[in-house]
Short mmCIF file of C-alpha atoms in Angstrom, two decimals:
data_model
loop_
_atom_site.label_atom_id
_atom_site.label_comp_id
_atom_site.label_asym_id
_atom_site.label_seq_id
_atom_site.Cartn_x
_atom_site.Cartn_y
_atom_site.Cartn_z
CA MET X 1 0.00 0.00 0.00
CA SER X 2 1.24 3.45 -0.77
CA GLU X 3 1.30 6.23 1.81
CA THR X 4 -1.16 8.38 -0.14
CA ALA X 5 -3.76 5.72 -0.75
CA PRO X 6 -6.70 5.77 1.67
CA ARG X 7 -6.91 3.02 4.17
CA PRO X 8 -9.72 0.58 3.57
CA ASP X 9 -11.26 1.18 7.01
CA SER X 10 -11.29 5.01 6.68
CA ALA X 11 -14.57 4.96 4.78
CA HIS X 12 -16.31 3.72 7.90
CA GLU X 13 -14.82 6.32 10.30
CA PRO X 14 -17.24 9.01 11.41
CA ASP X 15 -16.74 12.56 10.13
CA ILE X 16 -15.55 14.44 13.23
CA LEU X 17 -16.23 17.89 11.75
CA ALA X 18 -19.81 16.93 10.93
CA GLN X 19 -20.29 15.56 14.45
CA LEU X 20 -18.94 18.78 16.02
CA GLN X 21 -21.19 20.91 13.82
CA ALA X 22 -24.20 18.82 14.78
CA GLU X 23 -23.35 19.12 18.48
CA VAL X 24 -22.93 22.90 18.27
CA ALA X 25 -26.20 23.23 16.35
CA GLN X 26 -27.99 21.11 18.97
CA ASP X 27 -26.50 23.18 21.84
CA LEU X 28 -27.65 26.41 20.19
CA ALA X 29 -31.12 24.98 19.62
CA ASP X 30 -31.33 23.89 23.27
CA GLU X 31 -30.38 27.38 24.54
CA ARG X 32 -32.71 29.30 22.23
CA PRO X 33 -35.91 30.61 23.83
CA PRO X 34 -39.19 29.17 22.49
CA ALA X 35 -40.64 30.67 19.32
CA GLY X 36 -43.04 33.55 19.83
CA GLY X 37 -45.11 33.51 16.67
CA PRO X 38 -46.71 36.30 14.65
CA ALA X 39 -48.08 38.22 17.64
CA TYR X 40 -44.55 38.88 18.86
CA GLN X 41 -43.57 40.16 15.41
CA VAL X 42 -46.48 42.61 15.50
CA VAL X 43 -45.57 43.79 19.01
CA ALA X 44 -41.96 44.33 17.93
CA ALA X 45 -43.07 46.21 14.81
CA VAL X 46 -45.38 48.49 16.80
CA ALA X 47 -42.60 49.17 19.33
CA VAL X 48 -40.22 50.11 16.50
CA LEU X 49 -42.88 52.34 14.93
CA VAL X 50 -43.54 54.16 18.20
CA LEU X 51 -39.83 54.58 18.89
CA GLY X 52 -39.20 55.98 15.40
CA ALA X 53 -42.21 58.31 15.53
CA VAL X 54 -41.27 59.73 18.94
CA ALA X 55 -37.66 60.19 17.84
CA ALA X 56 -38.78 61.95 14.65
CA TRP X 57 -41.04 64.26 16.64
CA LEU X 58 -38.21 65.11 19.06
CA ALA X 59 -35.72 65.62 16.21
CA HIS X 60 -38.16 67.93 14.41
CA GLY X 61 -38.31 70.03 17.56
CA TYR X 62 -34.56 70.70 17.29
CA GLY X 63 -35.04 72.21 13.85
CA LEU X 64 -34.38 70.53 10.52
CA GLY X 65 -32.86 73.42 8.59
CA SER X 66 -32.17 72.66 4.93
CA LEU X 67 -29.83 70.40 3.03
CA ARG X 68 -27.41 73.30 2.50
CA ARG X 69 -27.66 74.44 6.13
CA PRO X 70 -28.77 71.42 8.14
CA GLY X 71 -30.19 72.02 11.56
CA PRO X 72 -29.29 69.91 14.59
CA GLY X 73 -32.38 67.73 14.13
CA LEU X 74 -31.98 66.89 10.43
CA TRP X 75 -29.94 63.68 10.64
CA PRO X 76 -31.71 62.34 13.71
CA PHE X 77 -34.98 63.03 11.85
CA VAL X 78 -33.73 61.16 8.75
CA VAL X 79 -32.67 58.18 10.86
CA SER X 80 -36.02 58.25 12.70
CA VAL X 81 -37.94 58.21 9.42
CA LEU X 82 -35.89 55.19 8.33
CA ILE X 83 -36.76 53.47 11.61
CA VAL X 84 -40.46 54.17 10.97
CA VAL X 85 -40.17 52.76 7.43
CA LEU X 86 -38.45 49.62 8.72
CA GLY X 87 -41.12 49.29 11.41
CA LEU X 88 -43.82 49.47 8.72
CA VAL X 89 -42.03 46.81 6.65
CA LEU X 90 -41.80 44.60 9.72
CA LEU X 91 -45.47 45.17 10.50
CA LEU X 92 -46.55 44.29 6.95
CA ARG X 93 -44.17 41.41 6.28
CA GLY X 94 -43.25 40.25 9.77
CA ARG X 95 -46.30 38.10 10.40
CA ALA X 96 -44.93 35.59 7.90
CA LEU X 97 -41.60 35.34 9.73
CA ASP X 98 -40.99 32.68 12.34
CA ASP X 99 -37.86 33.96 14.07
CA ALA X 100 -39.51 35.88 16.92
CA GLU X 101 -38.79 34.58 20.41
CA LYS X 102 -41.16 34.52 23.37
CA PHE X 103 -40.45 36.96 26.14
CA THR X 104 -38.64 35.22 28.95
CA ARG X 105 -37.01 36.31 32.17
CA SER X 106 -33.84 37.16 30.23
CA SER X 107 -35.90 39.55 28.08
CA LEU X 108 -36.09 41.81 31.12
CA LEU X 109 -32.35 42.41 30.81
CA VAL X 110 -33.06 44.65 27.82
CA LEU X 111 -35.43 46.75 29.92
CA VAL X 112 -32.91 46.98 32.75
CA GLY X 113 -30.23 48.07 30.27
CA ALA X 114 -32.52 50.75 28.81
CA ALA X 115 -33.53 51.97 32.29
CA THR X 116 -29.90 52.32 33.38
CA PHE X 117 -29.10 54.22 30.19
CA LEU X 118 -31.98 56.60 30.92
CA ALA X 119 -30.69 56.98 34.47
CA LEU X 120 -27.33 58.03 33.00
CA GLY X 121 -29.12 60.75 31.05
CA VAL X 122 -30.94 61.97 34.17
CA LEU X 123 -27.86 61.90 36.42
CA LEU X 124 -25.46 63.43 33.90
CA PRO X 125 -26.48 67.08 34.38
CA VAL X 126 -26.81 66.60 38.16
CA VAL X 127 -23.55 64.88 39.15
CA GLY X 128 -21.46 65.04 35.99
CA PHE X 129 -20.24 62.45 33.53
CA GLU X 130 -17.84 60.32 35.53
CA ILE X 131 -19.98 58.74 38.28
CA PRO X 132 -23.00 57.80 36.11
CA ALA X 133 -20.73 56.43 33.36
CA VAL X 134 -18.80 54.20 35.77
CA LEU X 135 -22.04 53.01 37.39
CA LEU X 136 -23.58 52.26 33.99
CA CYS X 137 -20.55 50.20 32.99
CA ILE X 138 -20.62 48.32 36.29
CA VAL X 139 -24.30 47.45 35.97
CA TRP X 140 -23.96 46.38 32.35
CA LEU X 141 -20.78 44.37 32.78
CA ARG X 142 -21.28 42.77 36.20
CA PHE X 143 -25.03 42.37 36.57
CA LEU X 144 -26.22 42.12 32.96
CA GLY X 145 -23.09 40.55 31.46
CA GLY X 146 -21.89 38.37 34.33
CA GLU X 147 -18.27 39.55 34.20
CA SER X 148 -15.97 39.16 37.19
CA TRP X 149 -15.59 42.07 39.60
CA ARG X 150 -11.96 42.58 38.61
CA SER X 151 -12.64 42.89 34.88
CA THR X 152 -15.80 44.91 35.56
CA LEU X 153 -13.96 47.52 37.59
CA VAL X 154 -10.96 47.76 35.27
CA ILE X 155 -13.05 47.98 32.10
CA SER X 156 -15.50 50.45 33.69
CA VAL X 157 -12.79 52.86 34.77
CA LEU X 158 -10.83 52.58 31.51
CA THR X 159 -13.95 52.96 29.35
CA THR X 160 -15.11 56.01 31.30
CA ALA X 161 -11.63 57.56 31.06
CA ALA X 162 -11.51 56.91 27.31
CA PHE X 163 -14.92 58.49 26.71
CA TYR X 164 -14.02 61.36 29.04
CA LEU X 165 -10.89 62.14 27.01
CA LEU X 166 -12.70 61.61 23.71
CA PHE X 167 -15.69 63.83 24.43
CA LEU X 168 -14.13 66.57 26.54
CA TYR X 169 -10.72 66.94 24.91
CA ALA X 170 -10.64 65.33 21.47
CA LEU X 171 -14.15 66.45 20.40
CA SER X 172 -14.44 69.46 22.75
CA ILE X 173 -17.98 68.53 23.78
CA PRO X 174 -18.90 70.45 26.94
CA LEU X 175 -20.18 67.60 29.11
CA PRO X 176 -20.79 68.32 32.80
CA HIS X 177 -17.92 66.73 34.69
CA LEU X 178 -16.38 66.61 38.15
CA ILE X 179 -12.76 65.97 37.23
CA ALA X 180 -10.81 68.62 35.31
CA PHE X 181 -7.26 68.37 33.98
#
């Protein structure tokens, strides 16, 4: 037998790559929440529509200006209109899709994340940028993401410092802040 010729018993050996792919696919299927059905698609579409409409209304309040002299609300308004259009497409076509997932306990993590982000916006003018930003990172990394305390604290401080330097010094955005260099 030559070295390059296949062994006679190799035809009966299982394909390891195919087995691994099947195992990974099964693990992903086991972890996936149950399917939600068309009602969940409609709820998601309505939520996107409401979000886009409110954002467009708020952006319009900032002033749109013109294409030659855009106002501060022009691009947020354009993005909001695109969100509304995508929400309409999802509302019209989404009922035929089957990839919506039922709301589970882990779905609440999205609400917690949004609530903490809103809290950042409320606390920012009151106590400055640094404390709410660090707290937001801690909540997201430790409690929502399950990171260790060590990595949570290091990443939170470094991320806040990076955004602090970016916004206040590189972009010269006048954020309220406690620490001044």
